[in-house]
Coordinates of C-alpha atoms and ligand atoms in Angstrom, one line a residue:
Chain F
M1169 CA 0.0 0.0 0.2
R1170 CA 2.0 3.1 -1.4
R1171 CA -0.8 5.8 -1.5
V1172 CA -1.1 7.6 1.6
R1173 CA -3.4 10.6 1.8
H1174 CA -4.1 13.2 4.1
A1175 CA -7.5 15.1 5.0
D1176 CA -7.6 17.3 8.4
V1177 CA -10.7 15.5 9.2
V1178 CA -12.0 12.1 8.1
V1179 CA -15.8 11.2 9.3
I1180 CA -16.9 7.5 8.8
G1181 CA -20.6 7.3 8.2
A1182 CA -22.7 9.8 6.2
G1183 CA -25.9 9.4 8.1
P1184 CA -27.4 12.5 10.1
A1185 CA -24.6 12.5 12.5
G1186 CA -21.6 12.0 10.0
L1187 CA -23.3 14.8 7.6
A1188 CA -23.6 17.3 10.3
A1189 CA -20.1 16.5 11.8
A1190 CA -18.7 16.8 8.2
S1191 CA -20.4 20.0 7.4
A1192 CA -19.4 21.8 10.6
A1193 CA -15.8 20.8 10.4
A1194 CA -15.5 22.0 6.8
E1195 CA -17.4 25.2 7.1
R1196 CA -14.5 25.8 9.7
G1197 CA -12.1 25.6 6.9
R1198 CA -10.8 22.1 7.3
S1199 CA -10.5 19.7 4.6
V1200 CA -13.1 16.8 5.3
L1201 CA -13.3 13.3 3.8
L1202 CA -16.6 11.9 4.5
V1203 CA -16.6 7.9 3.8
D1204 CA -19.6 5.6 3.6
Q1205 CA -20.5 2.4 2.7
G1206 CA -24.0 3.0 1.4
L1207 CA -24.6 3.5 -2.3
R1208 CA -25.9 7.1 -1.4
P1209 CA -25.5 9.5 1.7
G1210 CA -28.1 9.7 4.2
G1211 CA -27.4 6.5 6.7
Q1212 CA -30.2 4.3 7.5
I1213 CA -32.9 7.0 8.3
W1214 CA -32.5 8.9 4.7
R1215 CA -31.8 5.9 2.6
H1216 CA -33.0 6.8 -0.7
R1217 CA -33.0 6.0 -4.4
D1218 CA -34.3 9.7 -5.5
E1219 CA -32.9 12.6 -3.3
Q1220 CA -35.8 14.8 -4.2
A1221 CA -38.0 12.5 -2.6
L1222 CA -36.3 12.9 0.9
P1223 CA -37.6 15.2 3.9
S1224 CA -36.4 18.8 3.5
A1225 CA -34.1 18.4 6.5
A1226 CA -32.3 15.7 4.9
R1227 CA -32.1 17.5 1.5
R1228 CA -30.7 20.6 3.6
L1229 CA -28.2 18.8 5.1
M1230 CA -26.8 17.0 2.2
A1231 CA -26.7 20.6 0.5
R1232 CA -25.0 21.9 3.6
A1233 CA -22.5 19.2 3.2
R1234 CA -21.8 19.8 -0.7
N1235 CA -21.5 23.5 0.0
A1236 CA -19.1 23.4 2.7
G1237 CA -16.9 21.4 0.2
V1238 CA -17.0 18.3 2.0
K1239 CA -15.4 15.4 0.0
L1240 CA -18.2 12.5 0.0
V1241 CA -17.1 9.0 -1.0
S1242 CA -20.1 6.6 -1.1
G1243 CA -19.6 2.8 -1.7
C1244 CA -16.4 2.8 0.2
R1245 CA -15.9 1.5 3.7
L1246 CA -13.0 1.8 6.4
V1247 CA -11.6 -1.5 7.0
D1248 CA -9.0 -1.1 9.4
A1249 CA -7.8 1.8 11.7
G1250 CA -4.8 1.4 14.0
S1251 CA -4.8 5.3 15.0
P1252 CA -5.8 8.5 13.1
N1253 CA -2.5 8.1 11.2
E1254 CA -3.5 4.5 9.9
L1255 CA -6.7 4.6 8.5
V1256 CA -7.4 2.0 5.8
I1257 CA -10.2 2.5 3.5
D1258 CA -11.4 0.4 0.6
F1259 CA -12.7 2.7 -2.1
R1260 CA -14.6 -0.1 -4.0
G1261 CA -11.9 -2.6 -4.5
R1262 CA -8.8 -0.1 -4.0
I1263 CA -7.4 -0.2 -0.7
D1264 CA -5.5 3.4 0.4
R1265 CA -4.2 4.6 3.5
H1266 CA -5.5 7.7 5.0
Q1267 CA -3.8 10.1 7.7
T1268 CA -5.7 12.6 9.5
D1269 CA -5.4 14.9 12.6
A1270 CA -9.1 13.8 13.5
V1271 CA -11.4 11.0 13.0
I1272 CA -15.0 11.5 13.6
I1273 CA -17.0 7.8 14.0
A1274 CA -20.4 8.1 12.8
T1275 CA -21.1 4.7 11.8
G1276 CA -24.7 4.2 13.4
A1277 CA -26.6 1.4 15.0
R1278 CA -27.9 -2.2 13.6
E1279 CA -30.9 -4.1 14.7
R1280 CA -31.0 -6.6 17.6
F1281 CA -32.3 -9.9 16.8
I1282 CA -33.4 -12.5 19.6
P1283 CA -33.7 -15.9 17.8
F1284 CA -36.7 -17.7 17.7
P1285 CA -37.9 -20.7 15.7
G1286 CA -38.0 -20.3 12.3
W1287 CA -36.3 -16.9 12.1
T1288 CA -33.7 -18.1 9.5
L1289 CA -36.4 -18.6 6.8
P1290 CA -36.4 -16.6 3.9
G1291 CA -39.0 -13.8 4.1
V1292 CA -38.2 -13.1 7.6
T1293 CA -36.1 -9.9 7.8
G1294 CA -35.3 -7.1 10.1
I1295 CA -37.6 -4.4 10.6
G1296 CA -35.5 -1.8 9.6
G1297 CA -34.0 -4.5 7.2
L1298 CA -37.5 -4.7 5.5
Q1299 CA -37.5 -0.7 5.5
A1300 CA -34.1 -0.6 3.6
L1301 CA -34.8 -3.3 1.2
L1302 CA -38.1 -1.2 0.5
K1303 CA -36.2 2.0 0.1
G1304 CA -33.8 -0.2 -1.8
G1305 CA -36.7 -0.7 -4.6
L1306 CA -38.3 -4.0 -3.2
P1307 CA -41.9 -3.8 -4.4
V1308 CA -44.4 -4.7 -1.4
A1309 CA -47.8 -3.8 -3.0
D1310 CA -50.5 -6.3 -2.4
T1311 CA -47.9 -8.5 0.0
R1312 CA -49.0 -9.4 3.6
I1313 CA -46.8 -8.2 6.2
V1314 CA -46.3 -8.7 9.7
L1315 CA -44.0 -6.5 11.8
A1316 CA -43.3 -7.8 15.5
G1317 CA -40.3 -6.3 17.4
S1318 CA -39.8 -3.4 19.7
G1319 CA -39.3 0.5 19.2
P1320 CA -40.1 3.5 17.4
L1321 CA -38.9 1.7 14.3
L1322 CA -42.0 -0.5 14.1
L1323 CA -44.5 2.6 13.6
S1324 CA -42.3 4.1 11.1
V1325 CA -41.7 1.2 8.9
A1326 CA -45.6 0.2 9.2
A1327 CA -46.4 3.5 7.7
A1328 CA -43.6 3.2 4.9
V1329 CA -45.0 -0.5 3.9
A1330 CA -48.5 0.5 4.0
Q1331 CA -47.5 3.8 1.8
A1332 CA -46.0 1.5 -0.5
G1333 CA -49.2 -0.5 -0.9
G1334 CA -48.1 -3.6 1.6
R1335 CA -51.0 -5.1 3.7
V1336 CA -49.8 -4.8 7.3
Q1337 CA -51.6 -7.6 9.0
L1338 CA -50.1 -6.8 12.6
V1339 CA -47.8 -4.6 14.4
G1340 CA -46.8 -6.3 17.3
E1341 CA -44.7 -4.6 20.2
Q1342 CA -43.4 -6.6 22.7
A1343 CA -43.1 -4.0 25.3
G1344 CA -46.1 -3.5 27.8
A1345 CA -49.0 -1.2 27.8
A1346 CA -47.7 0.6 30.9
A1347 CA -44.2 1.0 29.8
L1348 CA -45.6 2.1 26.4
R1349 CA -47.9 4.6 28.3
R1350 CA -44.9 6.1 29.9
F1351 CA -43.1 6.3 26.8
A1352 CA -46.0 8.1 25.1
I1353 CA -46.4 10.7 27.9
R1354 CA -42.6 11.6 27.1
V1355 CA -43.3 11.9 23.4
L1356 CA -46.5 14.0 24.2
R1357 CA -44.2 16.7 25.4
D1358 CA -42.0 17.0 22.1
P1359 CA -44.3 18.4 19.4
A1360 CA -41.9 17.2 16.8
K1361 CA -41.7 13.7 17.8
L1362 CA -45.7 13.9 18.6
R1363 CA -46.2 15.2 14.8
Q1364 CA -44.2 12.3 13.5
A1365 CA -45.9 9.6 15.4
I1366 CA -49.4 10.5 14.6
S1367 CA -48.6 10.8 10.9
Y1368 CA -47.1 7.4 10.9
R1369 CA -49.9 6.0 12.7
W1370 CA -52.2 7.5 10.3
A1371 CA -50.4 6.3 7.4
C1372 CA -50.8 2.8 8.8
R1373 CA -54.3 3.4 10.4
S1374 CA -55.9 -0.2 9.1
A1375 CA -53.2 -2.3 10.7
P1376 CA -53.9 -3.2 14.1
F1377 CA -51.2 -2.2 16.7
R1378 CA -50.8 -4.5 19.7
T1379 CA -48.8 -4.2 22.7
D1380 CA -47.4 -7.3 24.7
T1381 CA -47.3 -9.2 21.3
W1382 CA -44.3 -11.0 19.7
A1383 CA -43.4 -13.5 17.0
V1384 CA -43.2 -17.1 18.5
R1385 CA -42.4 -19.1 15.4
A1386 CA -42.0 -18.6 11.9
H1387 CA -43.4 -21.5 9.5
G1388 CA -42.8 -22.0 5.8
D1389 CA -41.4 -24.5 3.3
G1390 CA -38.3 -22.7 1.9
R1391 CA -39.9 -19.4 2.5
L1392 CA -42.0 -17.6 4.9
Q1393 CA -45.6 -18.7 4.8
S1394 CA -47.3 -17.9 8.2
V1395 CA -46.2 -16.8 11.7
E1396 CA -47.4 -17.8 15.0
V1397 CA -47.6 -14.6 17.2
S1398 CA -48.3 -14.4 21.2
E1399 CA -50.8 -11.4 21.0
R1400 CA -51.5 -10.5 24.8
G1401 CA -51.2 -13.9 26.0
H1402 CA -53.0 -15.7 23.2
L1403 CA -51.4 -17.7 20.4
R1404 CA -52.7 -17.0 16.8
S1405 CA -51.4 -17.8 13.2
I1406 CA -51.3 -15.1 10.7
R1407 CA -50.4 -15.9 7.0
C1408 CA -47.7 -13.5 5.6
D1409 CA -45.4 -13.0 3.0
W1410 CA -43.0 -10.8 5.0
L1411 CA -42.1 -10.6 8.6
G1412 CA -40.2 -8.0 10.1
I1413 CA -38.6 -8.6 13.4
G1414 CA -36.2 -6.9 15.6
S1415 CA -35.8 -5.9 19.4
G1416 CA -34.6 -2.6 19.1
L1417 CA -31.2 -1.0 17.7
V1418 CA -27.7 -1.6 19.2
P1419 CA -24.6 0.8 18.7
N1420 CA -22.0 -0.1 16.1
T1421 CA -19.1 0.1 18.3
D1422 CA -16.6 -1.9 16.0
L1423 CA -14.4 1.1 14.7
G1424 CA -14.3 2.7 18.1
Q1425 CA -13.0 -0.9 19.3
L1426 CA -10.3 -1.1 16.6
L1427 CA -9.2 2.6 17.6
Q1428 CA -8.8 1.4 21.5
C1429 CA -11.7 3.7 22.2
Q1430 CA -13.3 3.1 25.7
V1431 CA -16.8 1.4 25.0
E1432 CA -19.3 1.3 27.9
H1433 CA -22.5 -0.4 28.1
G1434 CA -22.1 -1.4 24.6
A1435 CA -21.6 2.1 23.1
I1436 CA -18.5 4.3 22.4
A1437 CA -18.0 6.6 25.4
V1438 CA -17.7 10.1 25.1
D1439 CA -17.6 13.3 26.9
A1440 CA -19.8 16.7 26.6
L1441 CA -18.0 17.4 23.0
Q1442 CA -18.2 13.9 21.9
A1443 CA -14.6 13.1 22.2
T1444 CA -13.9 9.4 22.9
S1445 CA -11.1 8.2 25.3
V1446 CA -8.5 8.5 22.6
A1447 CA -7.0 11.7 21.6
G1448 CA -8.1 13.0 18.0
V1449 CA -11.1 10.6 17.9
W1450 CA -14.7 11.8 18.3
A1451 CA -17.9 9.8 18.2
V1452 CA -21.4 10.8 17.1
G1453 CA -25.0 9.4 16.8
E1454 CA -26.1 6.1 17.4
C1455 CA -22.5 4.5 17.7
T1456 CA -22.7 6.5 21.1
G1457 CA -26.0 5.2 22.3
V1458 CA -29.5 4.8 20.3
K1459 CA -31.2 8.2 20.4
G1460 CA -32.9 9.1 16.9
D1461 CA -31.7 11.3 14.2
E1462 CA -32.5 14.6 15.8
A1463 CA -30.2 13.9 18.6
A1464 CA -27.7 12.4 16.0
T1465 CA -27.6 15.6 14.1
I1466 CA -26.9 17.7 17.4
E1467 CA -24.2 15.4 18.2
G1468 CA -22.5 15.5 14.7
E1469 CA -22.4 19.3 14.8
I1470 CA -20.9 19.4 18.3
A1471 CA -18.0 17.1 17.1
G1472 CA -17.5 18.8 13.9
R1473 CA -17.0 22.1 15.7
A1474 CA -14.8 20.6 18.4
A1475 CA -12.6 18.6 15.7
A1476 CA -12.3 22.0 13.9
G1477 CA -10.9 23.5 16.9
D1478 CA -13.9 25.4 17.7
A1479 CA -14.5 24.3 21.5
A1480 CA -16.5 27.3 22.4
G1481 CA -19.1 26.7 19.4
A1482 CA -19.0 23.1 20.2
G1483 CA -19.8 23.8 24.1
S1484 CA -22.8 26.4 23.3
T1485 CA -25.5 26.0 25.6
A1486 CA -28.1 25.5 23.3
L1487 CA -26.2 22.6 21.4
Q1488 CA -25.6 21.0 25.0
A1489 CA -29.1 21.4 26.3
A1490 CA -30.2 19.6 23.0
R1491 CA -27.9 17.0 23.4
D1492 CA -28.6 16.3 27.1
S1493 CA -32.3 16.1 26.1
G1494 CA -31.3 13.5 23.1
R1495 CA -29.4 11.3 25.8
R1496 CA -32.6 11.4 28.1
F1497 CA -34.6 10.3 25.3
G1498 CA -32.2 7.5 24.5
R1499 CA -32.1 6.1 28.2
L1500 CA -36.0 6.1 27.9
L1501 CA -35.8 4.2 24.8
E1502 CA -33.5 1.6 26.2
E1503 CA -35.7 1.3 29.5
T1504 CA -39.3 1.2 27.4
F1505 CA -38.0 -1.4 24.9
A1506 CA -35.9 -3.8 26.6
P1507 CA -36.1 -7.4 25.2
R1508 CA -38.6 -9.1 27.9
P1509 CA -38.0 -12.4 29.4
E1510 CA -40.6 -14.3 27.3
V1511 CA -38.9 -13.2 24.3
L1512 CA -35.4 -14.2 25.4
A1513 CA -36.7 -17.7 26.2
L1514 CA -38.4 -18.4 22.6
A1515 CA -35.6 -20.1 21.1
T1516 CA -35.5 -23.9 21.2
P1517 CA -32.5 -26.3 21.2
D1518 CA -32.7 -26.6 17.4
T1519 CA -33.0 -22.9 16.7
I1520 CA -29.9 -21.2 14.8
L1521 CA -28.0 -18.8 17.3
C1522 CA -24.9 -17.8 15.0
R1523 CA -26.5 -17.8 11.2
C1524 CA -23.2 -17.5 9.9
E1525 CA -21.7 -20.6 11.4
D1526 CA -25.0 -22.4 11.7
V1527 CA -24.7 -22.9 15.5
P1528 CA -27.7 -24.0 17.1
M1529 CA -28.7 -22.9 20.9
R1530 CA -28.0 -26.6 22.0
S1531 CA -24.3 -26.2 21.1
V1532 CA -23.8 -23.5 23.5
D1533 CA -23.5 -23.4 27.2
P1534 CA -24.7 -19.7 28.8
G1535 CA -22.0 -20.5 31.3
W1536 CA -19.2 -20.0 28.8
T1537 CA -17.2 -17.0 28.1
P1538 CA -17.5 -15.4 24.7
R1539 CA -14.1 -16.6 23.9
Q1540 CA -14.9 -20.2 25.0
A1541 CA -18.0 -20.1 22.5
K1542 CA -15.8 -19.0 19.7
L1543 CA -13.3 -21.4 20.2
W1544 CA -15.5 -24.5 21.2
A1545 CA -18.6 -23.8 19.1
R1546 CA -17.5 -21.1 16.6
V1547 CA -20.2 -18.6 17.6
G1548 CA -19.2 -15.3 16.2
M1549 CA -16.5 -16.7 14.1
G1550 CA -18.1 -16.3 10.8
V1551 CA -18.2 -13.4 8.2
C1552 CA -20.4 -11.0 10.0
Q1553 CA -18.0 -11.1 12.9
G1554 CA -20.6 -11.5 15.4
A1555 CA -22.5 -8.4 14.2
V1556 CA -25.9 -10.5 14.3
C1557 CA -25.4 -13.1 17.2
G1558 CA -23.1 -10.8 19.5
P1559 CA -26.2 -8.6 20.4
S1560 CA -28.3 -11.8 20.7
C1561 CA -25.7 -13.5 23.1
T1562 CA -25.3 -10.4 25.3
A1563 CA -29.0 -10.2 25.8
L1564 CA -29.4 -14.2 26.3
F1565 CA -26.3 -14.9 28.3
G1566 CA -25.1 -11.4 29.4
W1567 CA -21.9 -11.8 27.4
S1568 CA -19.9 -9.0 26.8
A1569 CA -19.6 -7.3 23.1
N1570 CA -17.6 -9.4 20.5
T1571 CA -14.1 -8.5 19.9
V1572 CA -13.3 -7.2 16.3
R1573 CA -10.7 -7.9 13.9
P1574 CA -9.8 -6.3 10.8
P1575 CA -10.7 -6.0 7.9
L1576 CA -14.0 -4.8 9.2
G1577 CA -16.8 -5.5 6.6
N1578 CA -14.9 -8.6 5.8
P1579 CA -14.2 -8.0 2.1
S1580 CA -13.6 -11.3 0.7
C1581 CA -10.0 -12.4 0.7
G1582 CA -9.8 -12.2 -3.1
E1583 CA -11.3 -8.7 -2.9
W1584 CA -9.0 -7.8 -0.2
K1585 CA -5.9 -9.2 -2.0
S1586 CA -6.5 -7.6 -5.2
G1587 CA -7.1 -4.2 -3.5
L1588 CA -3.7 -4.4 -1.9
D1589 CA -1.9 -5.7 -5.0
S1590 CA -3.4 -3.0 -7.1
A1591 CA -2.2 -0.1 -4.5
D1592 CA 1.3 -1.3 -4.9
Chain I
M834 CA -40.9 1.0 -11.0
S835 CA -38.9 1.8 -14.2
L836 CA -37.6 -1.7 -15.4
G837 CA -34.3 -0.1 -16.8
V838 CA -31.7 -3.0 -16.9
T839 CA -31.5 -6.6 -17.6
L840 CA -29.8 -9.0 -15.0
I841 CA -28.9 -12.8 -15.7
V842 CA -30.0 -14.6 -12.8
D843 CA -28.9 -18.0 -12.7
G844 CA -28.8 -17.8 -16.5
V845 CA -32.2 -16.6 -16.7
P846 CA -32.7 -12.8 -18.0
R847 CA -34.7 -10.7 -16.0
R848 CA -35.8 -6.9 -16.0
A849 CA -34.9 -4.8 -13.1
D850 CA -35.3 -1.2 -11.7
A851 CA -32.2 0.5 -12.7
N852 CA -32.0 2.3 -9.3
A853 CA -32.7 -0.7 -7.2
T854 CA -30.2 -2.7 -5.0
L855 CA -29.4 -6.0 -6.2
A856 CA -31.1 -7.8 -3.2
A857 CA -34.3 -5.7 -4.0
S858 CA -34.2 -6.7 -7.4
L859 CA -33.7 -10.7 -6.6
L860 CA -36.2 -10.7 -4.3
A861 CA -38.8 -8.8 -6.7
A862 CA -37.6 -11.8 -9.2
G863 CA -38.7 -14.2 -6.8
I864 CA -35.5 -15.5 -5.5
T865 CA -35.6 -17.0 -2.1
A866 CA -32.2 -18.9 -1.8
F867 CA -29.6 -16.3 -2.2
R868 CA -27.4 -18.6 -0.4
R869 CA -27.5 -22.1 1.5
D870 CA -26.2 -23.1 5.0
L871 CA -24.6 -26.2 5.7
G872 CA -27.9 -28.1 6.1
G873 CA -28.9 -27.1 2.4
H874 CA -31.5 -24.6 3.7
P875 CA -32.0 -21.3 2.2
R876 CA -31.0 -18.2 3.3
A877 CA -31.9 -14.4 2.2
P878 CA -31.5 -10.9 3.3
L879 CA -32.0 -10.3 7.0
C880 CA -30.5 -6.8 7.9
G881 CA -30.9 -5.0 4.4
M882 CA -27.6 -3.0 5.4
G883 CA -24.5 -4.7 5.0
T884 CA -23.9 -6.3 8.5
C885 CA -25.3 -9.9 8.3
F886 CA -24.0 -11.2 4.8
E887 CA -27.2 -13.5 4.6
C888 CA -27.7 -11.7 1.0
R889 CA -24.3 -12.9 -0.3
V890 CA -24.3 -13.9 -3.9
T891 CA -21.7 -14.6 -6.9
V892 CA -21.9 -11.5 -9.2
D893 CA -19.9 -11.7 -12.5
G894 CA -17.7 -14.4 -11.0
V895 CA -17.2 -12.7 -7.7
A896 CA -18.2 -14.8 -4.7
D897 CA -19.5 -13.3 -1.5
V898 CA -20.8 -10.2 -2.9
R899 CA -23.5 -8.6 -0.7
A900 CA -26.5 -7.9 -2.8
C901 CA -27.8 -5.3 -0.5
L902 CA -24.9 -2.9 -0.8
E903 CA -24.6 -3.5 -4.6
P904 CA -26.2 -1.6 -7.3
V905 CA -27.7 -3.2 -10.4
R906 CA -25.9 -2.9 -13.7
D907 CA -27.2 -3.9 -17.0
G908 CA -25.8 -7.5 -17.9
M909 CA -24.8 -8.2 -14.7
R910 CA -24.4 -12.1 -14.2
I911 CA -25.7 -13.4 -10.9
E912 CA -25.5 -17.0 -9.4
T913 CA -27.7 -17.6 -6.2
G914 CA -28.2 -20.5 -3.9
K915 CA -24.5 -21.6 -3.2
Ligands
FAD2909 C1 -31.9 -0.9 9.3 C2 -32.3 0.4 9.9 C3 -33.1 1.2 9.4 C4 -33.7 2.4 10.1 N1 -34.6 3.1 9.4 C5 -35.3 4.2 10.1 C6 -36.3 5.0 9.3 O1 -36.6 4.6 8.8 N2 -36.5 6.0 10.3 C7 -35.9 6.3 11.4 O2 -36.3 7.5 12.3 N3 -34.9 6.0 11.9 C8 -34.5 4.6 11.1 N4 -33.6 3.9 11.8 C9 -32.6 4.5 13.0 C10 -31.5 5.2 12.6 O3 -30.6 4.7 13.1 C11 -31.4 6.9 13.2 O4 -32.5 7.3 13.0 C12 -30.4 7.4 12.5 O5 -30.3 7.3 11.1 C13 -29.1 7.5 13.0 O6 -28.3 8.3 12.4 P1 -26.7 8.1 12.6 O7 -26.0 8.9 11.6 O8 -26.3 7.8 14.0 O9 -26.4 6.6 11.9 P2 -26.8 6.0 10.3 O10 -28.1 6.5 9.8 O11 -26.9 4.5 10.6 O12 -25.5 6.1 9.6 C14 -24.4 5.5 9.7 C15 -23.7 5.4 8.5 O13 -22.4 4.7 8.7 C16 -22.1 3.9 7.6 N5 -21.0 3.0 8.1 C17 -20.9 2.2 9.2 N6 -19.8 1.6 9.2 C18 -19.1 2.1 8.1 C19 -17.8 1.5 7.8 N7 -16.8 0.8 8.5 N8 -17.2 2.5 6.7 C20 -18.0 3.2 6.0 N9 -19.3 3.7 6.3 C21 -19.8 3.0 7.4 C22 -23.2 3.2 7.4 O14 -23.1 2.7 5.7 C23 -24.2 4.5 7.6 O15 -24.6 5.0 6.1 C24 -33.1 2.5 11.3 C25 -32.0 1.7 11.8 C26 -31.6 0.8 11.0 C27 -30.5 0.0 11.8
FES2910 S1 -28.9 -8.3 3.8 FE1 -27.4 -8.3 5.6 S2 -25.9 -8.1 4.4 FE2 -27.1 -7.8 2.9

């Protein structure tokens, strides 16, 4: 790898948090490289095929980044990072090394899945996964859809599939009615969140929404045909073409771990200016804790300013108050939508726990450490590096986060080698 | 949906939306087994965002390409169910 390039600030992830961070730093005169593995910028919430169809906040932020001179590279990913001076970026197959004074991690979150019988059947996707496929062009018109999981994503995805002509048979929220009421009271105090919730519910008004409800077993021969749900204590079977599942989101900490940043409670730990425990490394948005796009944007703004040397701007009272409010909302999300014991007990001995390595529950002893599970049963040793089974094991057995190893996002050996060769 | 490109999926030509991801296009074409597990059971996209690797297929001879991160291109050859 001969090519070594420099940018004052390198931001990884072009969701709301990364876009805001990159813009704020570039507006302060810094050269900014924004790297994102998606086909287009916007992250999970603003995943799109046509920018004009995005909400105005998204279009504004993308225009802001462009006007500020941010250099955005899509379809590229950070694969290794020893320090801010050793960032290894895969530019669609060409591997380059980058040096920088400031790294801002904005890698977002992913869905948490709690295994249950039948969850590996084609047609069973994440709730956000279904949303992502829909935004990627999956036609769902006139298909029957059941969503069963936890968290605000349920309603936003139900609205999106209903708008696309999908027939939503049921929206099942595993959290109890009382917990959801407490959550609703908090949302009532926030006009923007309330408006959003109402518009989502209106868009999927013909679909029943049930609390205390979860998927128990997915059935089908080679593909999903029906799902058995536990709906307020009663079992019933629903025929469907798609089943969206997922017990909330978990922060993507892998890049923080590679850079040796401290990780606490499964999130990259940061101070009030979004600085991590490692000098020259900031982290923003959902990789520091799940709390939604508004909070992610605020945190991005703070870190972009701080990384550009504008500590006073980053510490402004208004930004800090908004940041605190976002973190409070995050804690409420965590409390309200934690997986309940009945859901954690759904898997049978035959249920697959680690999908990459085909490891069933029966092969794993909850008394093991994650390392023993890797060595003895290959749990988390597959291509996804434990991205899927890691959070399942944490919820099921209390295991700590999976360790990560480069290259991240595991380019196939062939891809990796040809990239290295072409750079020599 | 504008059906703008042709993909060759397991030898069969299929029209696809030029703006769609490969994963969405394969699902739209009725493909269920993107890959198979050790027991031969079909697997298909779970996360839609590049983390789970369940959507991997062979594209123009390159194995293990994540279909959910891949744009479609006219004439792309895809092999599924491996
Ligand atoms: C699958 C999914 C779907 C969601 N859909 C919605 C929705 O429809 N509505 C909603 O309100 N919220 C949705 N969310 C919640 C969403 O996480 C937040 O609302 C918001 O997008 C968080 O912003 P962020 O900038 O922190 O992270 P994200 O928006 O997640 O952005 C992170 C970005 O980092 C990139 N990235 C990660 N690792 C690397 C790497 N190594 N190299 C390069 N790039 C990398 C990713 O491609 C992504 O673009 C969804 C979450 C998930 C997981
Ligand atoms: S669907 Fe998970 S990586 Fe593509």
